[in-house]
Amino acid sequence: MSKYETIFILQPSLDEEACKANIEKFKGVIENGGGVIENVDVWGKRKLAYEINKVNEGYYTLINFNADPKLPKELDRVFRITDTVIRHIIVKDEK
């Protein structure tokens, strides 16, 4: 298992319950794929560095997890098909 971290930004128009539901959905993808979540850090609503699709703000969340190399590909697929995700990135932690 390797260490990974992902940061994703959700639409600012979502209410708090919808944000929590999305975070739980992504945590479920990680756990159901055999991954182990180490840390979930919800940063909340922040201003974006630049405008994306006429949106200036978003809900940021950071998740650190351990997983097999196949899991990040599945997580990336789920991020891409989820309409509420503005941007995401998954990085392997080389430490």
mmCIF file with all atom_site columns, C-alpha atoms in Angstrom:
data_model
loop_
_atom_site.group_PDB
_atom_site.id
_atom_site.type_symbol
_atom_site.label_atom_id
_atom_site.label_alt_id
_atom_site.label_comp_id
_atom_site.label_asym_id
_atom_site.label_entity_id
_atom_site.label_seq_id
_atom_site.pdbx_PDB_ins_code
_atom_site.Cartn_x
_atom_site.Cartn_y
_atom_site.Cartn_z
_atom_site.occupancy
_atom_site.B_iso_or_equiv
_atom_site.pdbx_formal_charge
_atom_site.auth_seq_id
_atom_site.auth_comp_id
_atom_site.auth_asym_id
_atom_site.auth_atom_id
_atom_site.pdbx_PDB_model_num
ATOM 1  C CA . MET A 1 1  ? 0.000   0.000  0.000   1.00 0.00 ? 1  MET A CA 1
ATOM 2  C CA . SER A 1 2  ? 1.171   3.505  -0.822  1.00 0.00 ? 2  SER A CA 1
ATOM 3  C CA . LYS A 1 3  ? 0.291   6.824  0.778   1.00 0.00 ? 3  LYS A CA 1
ATOM 4  C CA . TYR A 1 4  ? -1.829  9.263  -1.214  1.00 0.00 ? 4  TYR A CA 1
ATOM 5  C CA . GLU A 1 5  ? -3.511  12.577 -0.654  1.00 0.00 ? 5  GLU A CA 1
ATOM 6  C CA . THR A 1 6  ? -6.343  14.171 -2.546  1.00 0.00 ? 6  THR A CA 1
ATOM 7  C CA . ILE A 1 7  ? -7.720  17.680 -2.523  1.00 0.00 ? 7  ILE A CA 1
ATOM 8  C CA . PHE A 1 8  ? -11.046 18.421 -4.150  1.00 0.00 ? 8  PHE A CA 1
ATOM 9  C CA . ILE A 1 9  ? -13.137 21.569 -4.505  1.00 0.00 ? 9  ILE A CA 1
ATOM 10 C CA . LEU A 1 10 ? -16.934 21.402 -4.443  1.00 0.00 ? 10 LEU A CA 1
ATOM 11 C CA . GLN A 1 11 ? -19.427 23.915 -5.882  1.00 0.00 ? 11 GLN A CA 1
ATOM 12 C CA . PRO A 1 12 ? -20.061 26.894 -3.529  1.00 0.00 ? 12 PRO A CA 1
ATOM 13 C CA . SER A 1 13 ? -23.823 26.698 -4.174  1.00 0.00 ? 13 SER A CA 1
ATOM 14 C CA . LEU A 1 14 ? -24.062 23.455 -2.156  1.00 0.00 ? 14 LEU A CA 1
ATOM 15 C CA . ASP A 1 15 ? -25.493 23.555 1.338   1.00 0.00 ? 15 ASP A CA 1
ATOM 16 C CA . GLU A 1 16 ? -23.651 22.022 4.295   1.00 0.00 ? 16 GLU A CA 1
ATOM 17 C CA . GLU A 1 17 ? -25.561 18.724 4.130   1.00 0.00 ? 17 GLU A CA 1
ATOM 18 C CA . ALA A 1 18 ? -24.767 18.263 0.433   1.00 0.00 ? 18 ALA A CA 1
ATOM 19 C CA . CYS A 1 19 ? -21.064 18.944 1.082   1.00 0.00 ? 19 CYS A CA 1
ATOM 20 C CA . LYS A 1 20 ? -20.995 16.357 3.867   1.00 0.00 ? 20 LYS A CA 1
ATOM 21 C CA . ALA A 1 21 ? -22.797 13.854 1.635   1.00 0.00 ? 21 ALA A CA 1
ATOM 22 C CA . ASN A 1 22 ? -20.208 14.338 -1.125  1.00 0.00 ? 22 ASN A CA 1
ATOM 23 C CA . ILE A 1 23 ? -17.315 13.961 1.321   1.00 0.00 ? 23 ILE A CA 1
ATOM 24 C CA . GLU A 1 24 ? -18.871 10.751 2.687   1.00 0.00 ? 24 GLU A CA 1
ATOM 25 C CA . LYS A 1 25 ? -19.321 9.488  -0.875  1.00 0.00 ? 25 LYS A CA 1
ATOM 26 C CA . PHE A 1 26 ? -15.618 9.945  -1.643  1.00 0.00 ? 26 PHE A CA 1
ATOM 27 C CA . LYS A 1 27 ? -14.588 8.433  1.695   1.00 0.00 ? 27 LYS A CA 1
ATOM 28 C CA . GLY A 1 28 ? -16.792 5.453  0.845   1.00 0.00 ? 28 GLY A CA 1
ATOM 29 C CA . VAL A 1 29 ? -15.049 5.005  -2.514  1.00 0.00 ? 29 VAL A CA 1
ATOM 30 C CA . ILE A 1 30 ? -11.691 4.904  -0.720  1.00 0.00 ? 30 ILE A CA 1
ATOM 31 C CA . GLU A 1 31 ? -12.822 2.521  2.044   1.00 0.00 ? 31 GLU A CA 1
ATOM 32 C CA . ASN A 1 32 ? -14.799 0.215  -0.285  1.00 0.00 ? 32 ASN A CA 1
ATOM 33 C CA . GLY A 1 33 ? -11.768 0.007  -2.579  1.00 0.00 ? 33 GLY A CA 1
ATOM 34 C CA . GLY A 1 34 ? -9.604  -1.356 0.228   1.00 0.00 ? 34 GLY A CA 1
ATOM 35 C CA . GLY A 1 35 ? -8.022  1.950  1.222   1.00 0.00 ? 35 GLY A CA 1
ATOM 36 C CA . VAL A 1 36 ? -7.456  3.226  4.753   1.00 0.00 ? 36 VAL A CA 1
ATOM 37 C CA . ILE A 1 37 ? -8.222  6.871  5.495   1.00 0.00 ? 37 ILE A CA 1
ATOM 38 C CA . GLU A 1 38 ? -5.664  8.529  7.764   1.00 0.00 ? 38 GLU A CA 1
ATOM 39 C CA . ASN A 1 39 ? -6.996  12.093 7.876   1.00 0.00 ? 39 ASN A CA 1
ATOM 40 C CA . VAL A 1 40 ? -9.899  14.172 6.571   1.00 0.00 ? 40 VAL A CA 1
ATOM 41 C CA . ASP A 1 41 ? -9.378  17.922 6.748   1.00 0.00 ? 41 ASP A CA 1
ATOM 42 C CA . VAL A 1 42 ? -12.351 20.061 5.702   1.00 0.00 ? 42 VAL A CA 1
ATOM 43 C CA . TRP A 1 43 ? -11.060 23.550 4.944   1.00 0.00 ? 43 TRP A CA 1
ATOM 44 C CA . GLY A 1 44 ? -14.482 24.972 4.218   1.00 0.00 ? 44 GLY A CA 1
ATOM 45 C CA . LYS A 1 45 ? -15.455 27.683 1.759   1.00 0.00 ? 45 LYS A CA 1
ATOM 46 C CA . ARG A 1 46 ? -12.475 29.554 0.319   1.00 0.00 ? 46 ARG A CA 1
ATOM 47 C CA . LYS A 1 47 ? -11.833 31.917 -2.549  1.00 0.00 ? 47 LYS A CA 1
ATOM 48 C CA . LEU A 1 48 ? -10.310 30.279 -5.623  1.00 0.00 ? 48 LEU A CA 1
ATOM 49 C CA . ALA A 1 49 ? -6.962  31.492 -6.966  1.00 0.00 ? 49 ALA A CA 1
ATOM 50 C CA . TYR A 1 50 ? -8.644  32.062 -10.323 1.00 0.00 ? 50 TYR A CA 1
ATOM 51 C CA . GLU A 1 51 ? -12.146 31.836 -11.742 1.00 0.00 ? 51 GLU A CA 1
ATOM 52 C CA . ILE A 1 52 ? -13.276 28.382 -12.938 1.00 0.00 ? 52 ILE A CA 1
ATOM 53 C CA . ASN A 1 53 ? -16.482 28.190 -14.997 1.00 0.00 ? 53 ASN A CA 1
ATOM 54 C CA . LYS A 1 54 ? -17.575 31.623 -13.709 1.00 0.00 ? 54 LYS A CA 1
ATOM 55 C CA . VAL A 1 55 ? -17.167 30.481 -10.073 1.00 0.00 ? 55 VAL A CA 1
ATOM 56 C CA . ASN A 1 56 ? -14.893 32.326 -7.605  1.00 0.00 ? 56 ASN A CA 1
ATOM 57 C CA . GLU A 1 57 ? -15.339 30.204 -4.449  1.00 0.00 ? 57 GLU A CA 1
ATOM 58 C CA . GLY A 1 58 ? -15.506 26.551 -3.474  1.00 0.00 ? 58 GLY A CA 1
ATOM 59 C CA . TYR A 1 59 ? -15.529 24.091 -0.574  1.00 0.00 ? 59 TYR A CA 1
ATOM 60 C CA . TYR A 1 60 ? -12.050 22.596 -0.118  1.00 0.00 ? 60 TYR A CA 1
ATOM 61 C CA . THR A 1 61 ? -11.405 19.162 1.423   1.00 0.00 ? 61 THR A CA 1
ATOM 62 C CA . LEU A 1 62 ? -8.116  17.280 1.914   1.00 0.00 ? 62 LEU A CA 1
ATOM 63 C CA . ILE A 1 63 ? -8.050  13.501 2.459   1.00 0.00 ? 63 ILE A CA 1
ATOM 64 C CA . ASN A 1 64 ? -4.884  11.511 3.278   1.00 0.00 ? 64 ASN A CA 1
ATOM 65 C CA . PHE A 1 65 ? -5.171  7.764  2.711   1.00 0.00 ? 65 PHE A CA 1
ATOM 66 C CA . ASN A 1 66 ? -3.267  4.519  2.120   1.00 0.00 ? 66 ASN A CA 1
ATOM 67 C CA . ALA A 1 67 ? -4.267  2.383  -0.845  1.00 0.00 ? 67 ALA A CA 1
ATOM 68 C CA . ASP A 1 68 ? -3.214  0.044  -3.609  1.00 0.00 ? 68 ASP A CA 1
ATOM 69 C CA . PRO A 1 69 ? -2.200  1.729  -6.895  1.00 0.00 ? 69 PRO A CA 1
ATOM 70 C CA . LYS A 1 70 ? -5.535  0.863  -8.582  1.00 0.00 ? 70 LYS A CA 1
ATOM 71 C CA . LEU A 1 71 ? -7.678  2.844  -6.129  1.00 0.00 ? 71 LEU A CA 1
ATOM 72 C CA . PRO A 1 72 ? -6.592  6.371  -7.198  1.00 0.00 ? 72 PRO A CA 1
ATOM 73 C CA . LYS A 1 73 ? -7.711  5.588  -10.764 1.00 0.00 ? 73 LYS A CA 1
ATOM 74 C CA . GLU A 1 74 ? -11.179 4.645  -9.522  1.00 0.00 ? 74 GLU A CA 1
ATOM 75 C CA . LEU A 1 75 ? -11.334 7.700  -7.242  1.00 0.00 ? 75 LEU A CA 1
ATOM 76 C CA . ASP A 1 76 ? -10.320 9.918  -10.178 1.00 0.00 ? 76 ASP A CA 1
ATOM 77 C CA . ARG A 1 77 ? -13.129 8.387  -12.262 1.00 0.00 ? 77 ARG A CA 1
ATOM 78 C CA . VAL A 1 78 ? -15.674 9.135  -9.528  1.00 0.00 ? 78 VAL A CA 1
ATOM 79 C CA . PHE A 1 79 ? -14.402 12.734 -9.190  1.00 0.00 ? 79 PHE A CA 1
ATOM 80 C CA . ARG A 1 80 ? -14.757 13.239 -12.954 1.00 0.00 ? 80 ARG A CA 1
ATOM 81 C CA . ILE A 1 81 ? -18.369 12.026 -13.142 1.00 0.00 ? 81 ILE A CA 1
ATOM 82 C CA . THR A 1 82 ? -19.510 13.984 -10.062 1.00 0.00 ? 82 THR A CA 1
ATOM 83 C CA . ASP A 1 83 ? -21.003 17.287 -11.233 1.00 0.00 ? 83 ASP A CA 1
ATOM 84 C CA . THR A 1 84 ? -20.461 19.065 -7.906  1.00 0.00 ? 84 THR A CA 1
ATOM 85 C CA . VAL A 1 85 ? -16.646 18.738 -8.105  1.00 0.00 ? 85 VAL A CA 1
ATOM 86 C CA . ILE A 1 86 ? -14.980 21.814 -9.644  1.00 0.00 ? 86 ILE A CA 1
ATOM 87 C CA . ARG A 1 87 ? -11.377 20.563 -9.438  1.00 0.00 ? 87 ARG A CA 1
ATOM 88 C CA . HIS A 1 88 ? -9.520  17.633 -7.877  1.00 0.00 ? 88 HIS A CA 1
ATOM 89 C CA . ILE A 1 89 ? -6.035  16.230 -7.636  1.00 0.00 ? 89 ILE A CA 1
ATOM 90 C CA . ILE A 1 90 ? -4.666  12.933 -6.312  1.00 0.00 ? 90 ILE A CA 1
ATOM 91 C CA . VAL A 1 91 ? -0.968  12.825 -5.410  1.00 0.00 ? 91 VAL A CA 1
ATOM 92 C CA . LYS A 1 92 ? 1.198   9.931  -4.256  1.00 0.00 ? 92 LYS A CA 1
ATOM 93 C CA . ASP A 1 93 ? 3.065   10.902 -1.072  1.00 0.00 ? 93 ASP A CA 1
ATOM 94 C CA . GLU A 1 94 ? 6.718   10.041 -1.637  1.00 0.00 ? 94 GLU A CA 1
ATOM 95 C CA . LYS A 1 95 ? 7.830   10.578 1.977   1.00 0.00 ? 95 LYS A CA 1
#
